[in-house]
PDB file of C-alpha atoms and ligand atoms in Angstrom:
ATOM      1  CA  MET A   1      27.658  68.271 -41.815  1.00  0.00           C
ATOM      2  CA  SER A   2      28.370  65.892 -44.624  1.00  0.00           C
ATOM      3  CA  THR A   3      26.025  65.609 -47.721  1.00  0.00           C
ATOM      4  CA  LEU A   4      25.941  61.859 -48.106  1.00  0.00           C
ATOM      5  CA  PRO A   5      23.005  60.472 -49.862  1.00  0.00           C
ATOM      6  CA  PRO A   6      20.652  58.613 -47.544  1.00  0.00           C
ATOM      7  CA  GLU A   7      21.256  54.847 -47.277  1.00  0.00           C
ATOM      8  CA  PRO A   8      18.669  52.441 -48.454  1.00  0.00           C
ATOM      9  CA  PRO A   9      17.510  50.654 -45.373  1.00  0.00           C
ATOM     10  CA  ASN A  10      17.651  47.111 -46.544  1.00  0.00           C
ATOM     11  CA  ALA A  11      19.984  47.086 -49.587  1.00  0.00           C
ATOM     12  CA  PRO A  12      21.118  43.568 -50.466  1.00  0.00           C
ATOM     13  CA  VAL A  13      24.653  42.603 -49.795  1.00  0.00           C
ATOM     14  CA  PRO A  14      25.886  41.720 -53.305  1.00  0.00           C
ATOM     15  CA  PHE A  15      29.286  40.319 -52.291  1.00  0.00           C
ATOM     16  CA  LEU A  16      28.101  37.505 -50.062  1.00  0.00           C
ATOM     17  CA  ARG A  17      26.591  34.308 -51.401  1.00  0.00           C
ATOM     18  CA  PHE A  18      23.836  32.289 -49.728  1.00  0.00           C
ATOM     19  CA  GLY A  19      23.774  28.545 -49.936  1.00  0.00           C
ATOM     20  CA  PRO A  20      26.544  26.066 -50.822  1.00  0.00           C
ATOM     21  CA  ARG A  21      29.251  26.872 -53.220  1.00  0.00           C
ATOM     22  CA  PRO A  22      28.891  25.257 -56.690  1.00  0.00           C
ATOM     23  CA  ASP A  23      29.930  21.673 -57.042  1.00  0.00           C
ATOM     24  CA  ARG A  24      31.937  21.489 -60.036  1.00  0.00           C
ATOM     25  CA  THR A  25      31.722  17.723 -60.284  1.00  0.00           C
ATOM     26  CA  ARG A  26      28.114  17.996 -61.263  1.00  0.00           C
ATOM     27  CA  TYR A  27      26.724  19.452 -64.508  1.00  0.00           C
ATOM     28  CA  GLU A  28      24.610  21.990 -62.715  1.00  0.00           C
ATOM     29  CA  GLY A  29      27.331  23.063 -60.371  1.00  0.00           C
ATOM     30  CA  TRP A  30      29.869  23.359 -63.261  1.00  0.00           C
ATOM     31  CA  GLN A  31      27.494  25.610 -65.199  1.00  0.00           C
ATOM     32  CA  GLU A  32      27.016  27.761 -62.151  1.00  0.00           C
ATOM     33  CA  PHE A  33      30.840  27.989 -61.591  1.00  0.00           C
ATOM     34  CA  ARG A  34      31.256  28.995 -65.330  1.00  0.00           C
ATOM     35  CA  ARG A  35      28.604  31.674 -65.107  1.00  0.00           C
ATOM     36  CA  THR A  36      29.547  33.141 -61.760  1.00  0.00           C
ATOM     37  CA  ARG A  37      33.367  32.777 -61.785  1.00  0.00           C
ATOM     38  CA  ASP A  38      34.036  36.426 -62.642  1.00  0.00           C
ATOM     39  CA  LEU A  39      31.146  38.081 -60.930  1.00  0.00           C
ATOM     40  CA  PHE A  40      32.736  38.895 -57.760  1.00  0.00           C
ATOM     41  CA  VAL A  41      33.352  42.799 -57.579  1.00  0.00           C
ATOM     42  CA  PRO A  42      36.259  43.545 -55.264  1.00  0.00           C
ATOM     43  CA  VAL A  43      35.916  46.404 -52.848  1.00  0.00           C
ATOM     44  CA  ARG A  44      36.608  49.985 -54.040  1.00  0.00           C
ATOM     45  CA  LYS A  45      39.698  51.607 -52.661  1.00  0.00           C
ATOM     46  CA  ILE A  46      38.892  54.673 -50.552  1.00  0.00           C
ATOM     47  CA  SER A  47      40.750  57.067 -48.401  1.00  0.00           C
ATOM     48  CA  LEU A  48      40.680  57.167 -44.619  1.00  0.00           C
ATOM     49  CA  ALA A  49      38.821  60.489 -44.708  1.00  0.00           C
ATOM     50  CA  GLU A  50      36.192  58.953 -46.924  1.00  0.00           C
ATOM     51  CA  TYR A  51      35.881  56.029 -44.394  1.00  0.00           C
ATOM     52  CA  GLY A  52      35.586  58.423 -41.555  1.00  0.00           C
ATOM     53  CA  LEU A  53      32.463  60.041 -43.161  1.00  0.00           C
ATOM     54  CA  MET A  54      30.576  56.580 -43.446  1.00  0.00           C
ATOM     55  CA  SER A  55      27.818  55.722 -41.186  1.00  0.00           C
ATOM     56  CA  PRO A  56      28.511  52.958 -38.773  1.00  0.00           C
ATOM     57  CA  ARG A  57      26.416  50.499 -40.905  1.00  0.00           C
ATOM     58  CA  LYS A  58      28.279  51.538 -44.074  1.00  0.00           C
ATOM     59  CA  LYS A  59      31.649  51.184 -42.260  1.00  0.00           C
ATOM     60  CA  SER A  60      30.750  47.601 -41.114  1.00  0.00           C
ATOM     61  CA  LEU A  61      29.523  46.749 -44.663  1.00  0.00           C
ATOM     62  CA  HIS A  62      32.712  48.141 -46.156  1.00  0.00           C
ATOM     63  CA  ASP A  63      34.789  46.071 -43.612  1.00  0.00           C
ATOM     64  CA  LEU A  64      33.015  42.952 -44.513  1.00  0.00           C
ATOM     65  CA  HIS A  65      33.384  43.594 -48.266  1.00  0.00           C
ATOM     66  CA  ARG A  66      37.131  44.134 -47.741  1.00  0.00           C
ATOM     67  CA  ALA A  67      37.320  40.823 -45.927  1.00  0.00           C
ATOM     68  CA  ALA A  68      35.402  39.075 -48.767  1.00  0.00           C
ATOM     69  CA  THR A  69      37.827  40.708 -51.353  1.00  0.00           C
ATOM     70  CA  HIS A  70      40.772  39.084 -49.441  1.00  0.00           C
ATOM     71  CA  VAL A  71      39.087  35.796 -49.349  1.00  0.00           C
ATOM     72  CA  ASN A  72      38.152  35.780 -53.114  1.00  0.00           C
ATOM     73  CA  MET A  73      41.413  36.716 -54.587  1.00  0.00           C
ATOM     74  CA  GLN A  74      41.581  37.138 -58.345  1.00  0.00           C
ATOM     75  CA  MET A  75      43.462  34.545 -60.325  1.00  0.00           C
ATOM     76  CA  LEU A  76      46.835  35.786 -61.356  1.00  0.00           C
ATOM     77  CA  ASP A  77      48.944  34.736 -64.367  1.00  0.00           C
ATOM     78  CA  THR A  78      52.143  32.836 -63.437  1.00  0.00           C
ATOM     79  CA  PRO A  79      54.715  31.613 -66.002  1.00  0.00           C
ATOM     80  CA  MET A  80      53.499  28.055 -65.309  1.00  0.00           C
ATOM     81  CA  SER A  81      49.714  28.781 -65.496  1.00  0.00           C
ATOM     82  CA  GLU A  82      50.434  30.574 -68.803  1.00  0.00           C
ATOM     83  CA  VAL A  83      52.193  27.625 -70.285  1.00  0.00           C
ATOM     84  CA  VAL A  84      49.399  25.195 -69.137  1.00  0.00           C
ATOM     85  CA  THR A  85      46.668  27.492 -70.368  1.00  0.00           C
ATOM     86  CA  THR A  86      48.161  28.009 -73.827  1.00  0.00           C
ATOM     87  CA  LEU A  87      48.789  24.423 -74.432  1.00  0.00           C
ATOM     88  CA  MET A  88      45.466  23.189 -72.859  1.00  0.00           C
ATOM     89  CA  ARG A  89      43.380  25.644 -74.980  1.00  0.00           C
ATOM     90  CA  SER A  90      45.136  24.885 -78.267  1.00  0.00           C
ATOM     91  CA  ARG A  91      44.897  21.098 -77.689  1.00  0.00           C
ATOM     92  CA  ILE A  92      41.269  21.264 -76.702  1.00  0.00           C
ATOM     93  CA  GLN A  93      40.333  23.497 -79.605  1.00  0.00           C
ATOM     94  CA  ASN A  94      42.309  21.478 -82.146  1.00  0.00           C
ATOM     95  CA  ASN A  95      40.840  18.247 -81.016  1.00  0.00           C
ATOM     96  CA  ALA A  96      37.345  19.747 -81.072  1.00  0.00           C
ATOM     97  CA  MET A  97      37.752  20.613 -84.730  1.00  0.00           C
ATOM     98  CA  ARG A  98      38.943  17.282 -85.752  1.00  0.00           C
ATOM     99  CA  ILE A  99      36.567  15.489 -88.101  1.00  0.00           C
ATOM    100  CA  GLY A 100      38.142  12.075 -88.628  1.00  0.00           C
ATOM    101  CA  PRO A 101      37.642   9.368 -86.139  1.00  0.00           C
ATOM    102  CA  SER A 102      41.477   8.959 -85.255  1.00  0.00           C
ATOM    103  CA  THR A 103      42.634   8.956 -81.695  1.00  0.00           C
ATOM    104  CA  LEU A 104      42.718  12.409 -80.058  1.00  0.00           C
ATOM    105  CA  ASP A 105      45.874  13.703 -78.147  1.00  0.00           C
ATOM    106  CA  GLY A 106      45.262  14.128 -74.542  1.00  0.00           C
ATOM    107  CA  LEU A 107      46.899  16.151 -71.876  1.00  0.00           C
ATOM    108  CA  MET A 108      48.477  15.398 -68.514  1.00  0.00           C
ATOM    109  CA  ILE A 109      49.031  18.067 -65.957  1.00  0.00           C
ATOM    110  CA  ASN A 110      51.575  16.879 -63.289  1.00  0.00           C
ATOM    111  CA  GLY A 111      52.784  18.923 -60.346  1.00  0.00           C
ATOM    112  CA  GLY A 112      52.942  19.121 -56.615  1.00  0.00           C
ATOM    113  CA  GLY A 113      50.002  19.697 -54.406  1.00  0.00           C
ATOM    114  CA  TYR A 114      48.476  23.216 -54.055  1.00  0.00           C
ATOM    115  CA  GLN A 115      50.177  24.557 -57.140  1.00  0.00           C
ATOM    116  CA  GLY A 116      47.094  25.597 -58.978  1.00  0.00           C
ATOM    117  CA  LYS A 117      46.601  22.638 -61.198  1.00  0.00           C
ATOM    118  CA  THR A 118      42.889  22.254 -60.460  1.00  0.00           C
ATOM    119  CA  GLU A 119      42.031  26.039 -60.817  1.00  0.00           C
ATOM    120  CA  THR A 120      44.175  26.596 -63.964  1.00  0.00           C
ATOM    121  CA  ALA A 121      42.591  23.597 -65.745  1.00  0.00           C
ATOM    122  CA  CYS A 122      39.046  24.601 -64.687  1.00  0.00           C
ATOM    123  CA  ARG A 123      39.435  28.196 -65.707  1.00  0.00           C
ATOM    124  CA  THR A 124      40.848  27.188 -69.025  1.00  0.00           C
ATOM    125  CA  ALA A 125      38.079  24.675 -69.753  1.00  0.00           C
ATOM    126  CA  THR A 126      35.297  27.339 -68.812  1.00  0.00           C
ATOM    127  CA  GLU A 127      36.847  29.739 -71.204  1.00  0.00           C
ATOM    128  CA  PHE A 128      36.816  27.154 -73.980  1.00  0.00           C
ATOM    129  CA  GLU A 129      33.206  26.336 -73.013  1.00  0.00           C
ATOM    130  CA  ASP A 130      32.214  29.870 -73.217  1.00  0.00           C
ATOM    131  CA  THR A 131      33.636  30.238 -76.740  1.00  0.00           C
ATOM    132  CA  TRP A 132      32.323  26.890 -77.962  1.00  0.00           C
ATOM    133  CA  ARG A 133      28.728  27.748 -76.773  1.00  0.00           C
ATOM    134  CA  ASP A 134      28.853  31.149 -78.403  1.00  0.00           C
ATOM    135  CA  LEU A 135      29.862  29.566 -81.697  1.00  0.00           C
ATOM    136  CA  PHE A 136      27.083  26.887 -81.656  1.00  0.00           C
ATOM    137  CA  GLU A 137      24.370  29.262 -80.366  1.00  0.00           C
ATOM    138  CA  GLN A 138      24.767  30.951 -83.768  1.00  0.00           C
ATOM    139  CA  TYR A 139      24.240  27.620 -85.713  1.00  0.00           C
ATOM    140  CA  PRO A 140      22.097  25.516 -83.374  1.00  0.00           C
ATOM    141  CA  GLU A 141      20.832  23.336 -86.207  1.00  0.00           C
ATOM    142  CA  CYS A 142      24.345  21.686 -86.736  1.00  0.00           C
ATOM    143  CA  TYR A 143      25.084  21.011 -83.160  1.00  0.00           C
ATOM    144  CA  PHE A 144      22.720  18.098 -82.727  1.00  0.00           C
ATOM    145  CA  ASP A 145      19.143  16.835 -83.389  1.00  0.00           C
ATOM    146  CA  PRO A 146      16.979  17.757 -80.461  1.00  0.00           C
ATOM    147  CA  MET A 147      14.793  14.817 -79.142  1.00  0.00           C
ATOM    148  CA  PRO A 148      11.242  15.924 -78.677  1.00  0.00           C
ATOM    149  CA  GLY A 149       9.933  15.617 -75.128  1.00  0.00           C
ATOM    150  CA  THR A 150      13.351  15.384 -73.517  1.00  0.00           C
ATOM    151  CA  ARG A 151      15.613  17.952 -71.904  1.00  0.00           C
ATOM    152  CA  ASP A 152      18.834  18.120 -73.982  1.00  0.00           C
ATOM    153  CA  LEU A 153      21.906  19.103 -71.946  1.00  0.00           C
ATOM    154  CA  ILE A 154      24.954  20.146 -73.872  1.00  0.00           C
ATOM    155  CA  ALA A 155      27.979  19.811 -71.775  1.00  0.00           C
ATOM    156  CA  PRO A 156      31.016  20.647 -73.887  1.00  0.00           C
ATOM    157  CA  VAL A 157      33.254  20.050 -70.766  1.00  0.00           C
ATOM    158  CA  ALA A 158      32.834  17.385 -68.056  1.00  0.00           C
ATOM    159  CA  TYR A 159      34.883  17.574 -64.785  1.00  0.00           C
ATOM    160  CA  CYS A 160      35.249  14.767 -62.210  1.00  0.00           C
ATOM    161  CA  GLN A 161      37.468  14.061 -59.266  1.00  0.00           C
ATOM    162  CA  THR A 162      39.001  10.643 -58.570  1.00  0.00           C
ATOM    163  CA  PRO A 163      37.550   9.475 -55.200  1.00  0.00           C
ATOM    164  CA  VAL A 164      39.950   8.689 -52.499  1.00  0.00           C
ATOM    165  CA  LYS A 165      41.294   5.089 -52.668  1.00  0.00           C
ATOM    166  CA  ALA A 166      39.453   4.760 -55.974  1.00  0.00           C
ATOM    167  CA  THR A 167      38.999   1.689 -57.886  1.00  0.00           C
ATOM    168  CA  PRO A 168      38.375   1.769 -61.661  1.00  0.00           C
ATOM    169  CA  ILE A 169      34.666   1.385 -61.026  1.00  0.00           C
ATOM    170  CA  GLY A 170      34.734   4.250 -58.512  1.00  0.00           C
ATOM    171  CA  LEU A 171      36.178   6.468 -61.170  1.00  0.00           C
ATOM    172  CA  CYS A 172      33.694   5.506 -63.668  1.00  0.00           C
ATOM    173  CA  GLU A 173      31.010   6.327 -61.156  1.00  0.00           C
ATOM    174  CA  ALA A 174      32.404   9.813 -60.742  1.00  0.00           C
ATOM    175  CA  ILE A 175      32.286  10.321 -64.507  1.00  0.00           C
ATOM    176  CA  LEU A 176      28.606   9.170 -64.596  1.00  0.00           C
ATOM    177  CA  ASP A 177      27.666  11.291 -61.585  1.00  0.00           C
ATOM    178  CA  TYR A 178      28.631  14.430 -63.438  1.00  0.00           C
ATOM    179  CA  TYR A 179      25.855  13.736 -65.962  1.00  0.00           C
ATOM    180  CA  GLY A 180      23.587  12.076 -63.403  1.00  0.00           C
ATOM    181  CA  ALA A 181      23.727   8.980 -65.618  1.00  0.00           C
ATOM    182  CA  PRO A 182      22.956   5.417 -64.528  1.00  0.00           C
ATOM    183  CA  TYR A 183      25.726   3.148 -63.494  1.00  0.00           C
ATOM    184  CA  GLY A 184      26.602   0.064 -65.381  1.00  0.00           C
ATOM    185  CA  LYS A 185      26.605  -3.476 -63.877  1.00  0.00           C
ATOM    186  CA  ASN A 186      30.368  -3.992 -64.390  1.00  0.00           C
ATOM    187  CA  LEU A 187      33.440  -2.115 -65.518  1.00  0.00           C
ATOM    188  CA  ARG A 188      32.708  -2.676 -69.104  1.00  0.00           C
ATOM    189  CA  GLY A 189      29.062  -1.495 -68.791  1.00  0.00           C
ATOM    190  CA  MET A 190      30.347   1.618 -66.864  1.00  0.00           C
ATOM    191  CA  ILE A 191      32.675   2.509 -69.616  1.00  0.00           C
ATOM    192  CA  ARG A 192      29.978   1.974 -72.147  1.00  0.00           C
ATOM    193  CA  ASN A 193      27.507   4.256 -70.240  1.00  0.00           C
ATOM    194  CA  ALA A 194      30.309   6.912 -69.866  1.00  0.00           C
ATOM    195  CA  ARG A 195      30.949   6.773 -73.701  1.00  0.00           C
ATOM    196  CA  GLU A 196      27.171   7.155 -74.313  1.00  0.00           C
ATOM    197  CA  SER A 197      26.727  10.103 -72.037  1.00  0.00           C
ATOM    198  CA  ILE A 198      29.771  11.856 -73.578  1.00  0.00           C
ATOM    199  CA  LYS A 199      28.167  11.350 -76.975  1.00  0.00           C
ATOM    200  CA  ALA A 200      24.735  12.382 -75.901  1.00  0.00           C
ATOM    201  CA  HIS A 201      25.815  15.525 -74.143  1.00  0.00           C
ATOM    202  CA  ALA A 202      28.248  16.531 -76.895  1.00  0.00           C
ATOM    203  CA  THR A 203      31.172  16.596 -74.599  1.00  0.00           C
ATOM    204  CA  THR A 204      34.452  17.409 -76.066  1.00  0.00           C
ATOM    205  CA  VAL A 205      36.742  17.628 -72.986  1.00  0.00           C
ATOM    206  CA  LEU A 206      36.862  15.283 -70.024  1.00  0.00           C
ATOM    207  CA  ILE A 207      38.949  16.415 -67.074  1.00  0.00           C
ATOM    208  CA  ILE A 208      39.827  13.839 -64.566  1.00  0.00           C
ATOM    209  CA  ASP A 209      41.276  15.487 -61.471  1.00  0.00           C
ATOM    210  CA  ASP A 210      43.576  13.692 -59.036  1.00  0.00           C
ATOM    211  CA  ILE A 211      44.012  10.690 -61.295  1.00  0.00           C
ATOM    212  CA  THR A 212      46.986   9.521 -59.092  1.00  0.00           C
ATOM    213  CA  ARG A 213      44.517   8.562 -56.397  1.00  0.00           C
ATOM    214  CA  LEU A 214      43.720   5.576 -58.569  1.00  0.00           C
ATOM    215  CA  LYS A 215      46.373   3.366 -56.888  1.00  0.00           C
ATOM    216  CA  MET A 216      47.841   0.474 -58.772  1.00  0.00           C
ATOM    217  CA  HIS A 217      46.835  -2.518 -56.438  1.00  0.00           C
ATOM    218  CA  ARG A 218      47.834  -6.005 -57.521  1.00  0.00           C
ATOM    219  CA  GLU A 219      44.352  -7.313 -57.636  1.00  0.00           C
ATOM    220  CA  ASP A 220      42.882  -4.814 -60.076  1.00  0.00           C
ATOM    221  CA  ASP A 221      46.028  -3.608 -61.761  1.00  0.00           C
ATOM    222  CA  GLN A 222      44.655  -4.936 -65.067  1.00  0.00           C
ATOM    223  CA  ASP A 223      41.364  -3.243 -64.622  1.00  0.00           C
ATOM    224  CA  THR A 224      43.030  -0.001 -64.066  1.00  0.00           C
ATOM    225  CA  LEU A 225      45.123  -0.179 -67.254  1.00  0.00           C
ATOM    226  CA  ASP A 226      42.030  -1.290 -69.094  1.00  0.00           C
ATOM    227  CA  LEU A 227      40.217   1.654 -67.786  1.00  0.00           C
ATOM    228  CA  ILE A 228      42.931   4.129 -68.807  1.00  0.00           C
ATOM    229  CA  ARG A 229      42.858   2.490 -72.261  1.00  0.00           C
ATOM    230  CA  GLY A 230      39.089   2.687 -72.363  1.00  0.00           C
ATOM    231  CA  LEU A 231      39.180   6.421 -71.398  1.00  0.00           C
ATOM    232  CA  MET A 232      41.792   7.134 -74.120  1.00  0.00           C
ATOM    233  CA  ASP A 233      39.425   5.605 -76.745  1.00  0.00           C
ATOM    234  CA  LEU A 234      36.597   7.933 -75.745  1.00  0.00           C
ATOM    235  CA  ASP A 235      35.868  10.557 -78.279  1.00  0.00           C
ATOM    236  CA  VAL A 236      37.103  13.552 -76.135  1.00  0.00           C
ATOM    237  CA  THR A 237      40.247  15.486 -75.155  1.00  0.00           C
ATOM    238  CA  LEU A 238      41.220  13.670 -72.070  1.00  0.00           C
ATOM    239  CA  VAL A 239      42.893  15.938 -69.457  1.00  0.00           C
ATOM    240  CA  LEU A 240      44.417  14.032 -66.557  1.00  0.00           C
ATOM    241  CA  ILE A 241      45.631  15.936 -63.544  1.00  0.00           C
ATOM    242  CA  GLY A 242      47.712  14.349 -60.836  1.00  0.00           C
ATOM    243  CA  VAL A 243      50.649  14.475 -58.397  1.00  0.00           C
ATOM    244  CA  ASN A 244      53.700  12.552 -59.647  1.00  0.00           C
ATOM    245  CA  ILE A 245      51.971  10.749 -62.572  1.00  0.00           C
ATOM    246  CA  PRO A 246      55.128   9.224 -64.021  1.00  0.00           C
ATOM    247  CA  ARG A 247      55.839   7.317 -60.738  1.00  0.00           C
ATOM    248  CA  SER A 248      52.233   6.265 -60.242  1.00  0.00           C
ATOM    249  CA  GLY A 249      52.482   3.274 -62.673  1.00  0.00           C
ATOM    250  CA  LEU A 250      49.436   4.540 -64.564  1.00  0.00           C
ATOM    251  CA  LEU A 251      51.565   4.976 -67.684  1.00  0.00           C
ATOM    252  CA  ARG A 252      52.898   1.357 -67.741  1.00  0.00           C
ATOM    253  CA  GLU A 253      52.355  -0.485 -71.133  1.00  0.00           C
ATOM    254  CA  GLY A 254      52.288   2.709 -73.197  1.00  0.00           C
TER     255      GLY A 254
HETATM  256  N1  ADP B 301      46.939  31.498 -60.830  1.00  0.00           N
HETATM  257  C1  ADP B 301      46.528  31.649 -59.611  1.00  0.00           C
HETATM  258  N2  ADP B 301      46.329  32.925 -59.077  1.00  0.00           N
HETATM  259  C2  ADP B 301      45.926  33.044 -57.726  1.00  0.00           C
HETATM  260  N3  ADP B 301      45.523  31.959 -57.033  1.00  0.00           N
HETATM  261  C3  ADP B 301      45.639  30.689 -57.402  1.00  0.00           C
HETATM  262  C4  ADP B 301      46.161  30.519 -58.792  1.00  0.00           C
HETATM  263  N4  ADP B 301      46.252  29.199 -58.974  1.00  0.00           N
HETATM  264  C5  ADP B 301      45.839  28.562 -57.785  1.00  0.00           C
HETATM  265  N5  ADP B 301      45.439  29.508 -56.830  1.00  0.00           N
HETATM  266  C6  ADP B 301      45.014  29.288 -55.510  1.00  0.00           C
HETATM  267  O1  ADP B 301      45.803  28.254 -54.909  1.00  0.00           O
HETATM  268  C7  ADP B 301      45.062  27.285 -54.254  1.00  0.00           C
HETATM  269  C8  ADP B 301      45.487  25.871 -54.692  1.00  0.00           C
HETATM  270  O2  ADP B 301      45.168  25.639 -56.075  1.00  0.00           O
HETATM  271  P1  ADP B 301      44.706  24.233 -56.702  1.00  0.00           P
HETATM  272  O3  ADP B 301      44.289  24.518 -57.994  1.00  0.00           O
HETATM  273  O4  ADP B 301      43.545  23.743 -55.799  1.00  0.00           O
HETATM  274  O5  ADP B 301      45.978  23.459 -56.517  1.00  0.00           O
HETATM  275  P2  ADP B 301      46.316  21.886 -56.908  1.00  0.00           P
HETATM  276  O6  ADP B 301      45.098  21.414 -57.599  1.00  0.00           O
HETATM  277  O7  ADP B 301      47.523  22.015 -57.610  1.00  0.00           O
HETATM  278  O8  ADP B 301      46.429  21.178 -55.600  1.00  0.00           O
HETATM  279  C9  ADP B 301      43.586  27.665 -54.530  1.00  0.00           C
HETATM  280  O9  ADP B 301      43.193  28.217 -53.340  1.00  0.00           O
HETATM  281  C10 ADP B 301      43.601  28.473 -55.668  1.00  0.00           C
HETATM  282  O10 ADP B 301      42.564  29.473 -55.621  1.00  0.00           O
HETATM  283 MG1   MG B 302      43.704  19.859 -57.221  1.00  0.00          MG
END
């Protein structure tokens, strides 16, 4: 007879999540992703003999946990992800410390599909956000003036995805959706609202994923270029992620 401790009858299953996965393109979802990104505990390695001693219920839970571990693989460092991470981290941090009103350097991450652009950029941004929040929790008074009677959301990082077949207005809507902010009437109003949200939420990094979905059509070519220019004037480190950015025409006219 083995002397295993008795199993609790209804122990929770800590490695499964209930409900939808966090939507990183919304402030709340991004915060959930930031808080929970490293919480998954991989299954413990055990010997066959140890496995044999388990009760059928323990065995099935162990099997499930193993499957969950394979599904939730940890992020690995690759030479490419290391270069991107180092550059992105230093650029974000340097820009966040700039005091003067000069234009901030941005960053473009270009590469093929499924090469880890999104994950690498999101992880690096959350790491920056962790550090930035830690710093300012120690000096809350210098962060910004709280407005009585309102809920102040500090969002050091904003992440949005370009919608498929996006127009400049559609991209602006995606930025405003992150904050749950109201849309503007036209492109100029949209950019103005985006600028106000960025300021009000003390955002220092704006990540726009899949920017190359913003196709250059003849009719709103000029709008797109205006939008890119408007985004570059925002007071944030702009991180643009896309497939084949140089050929997309988004960089025309400097
Ligand atoms: N450094 C990494 N280590 C482990 N898995 C990774 C890494 N980078 C990306 N992945 C995985 O590869 C897949 C594609 O990554 P993603 O960032 O969506 O690619 P892209 O945005 O370039 O199309 C995702 O399932 C992601 O979890
Ligand atoms: Mg991607």
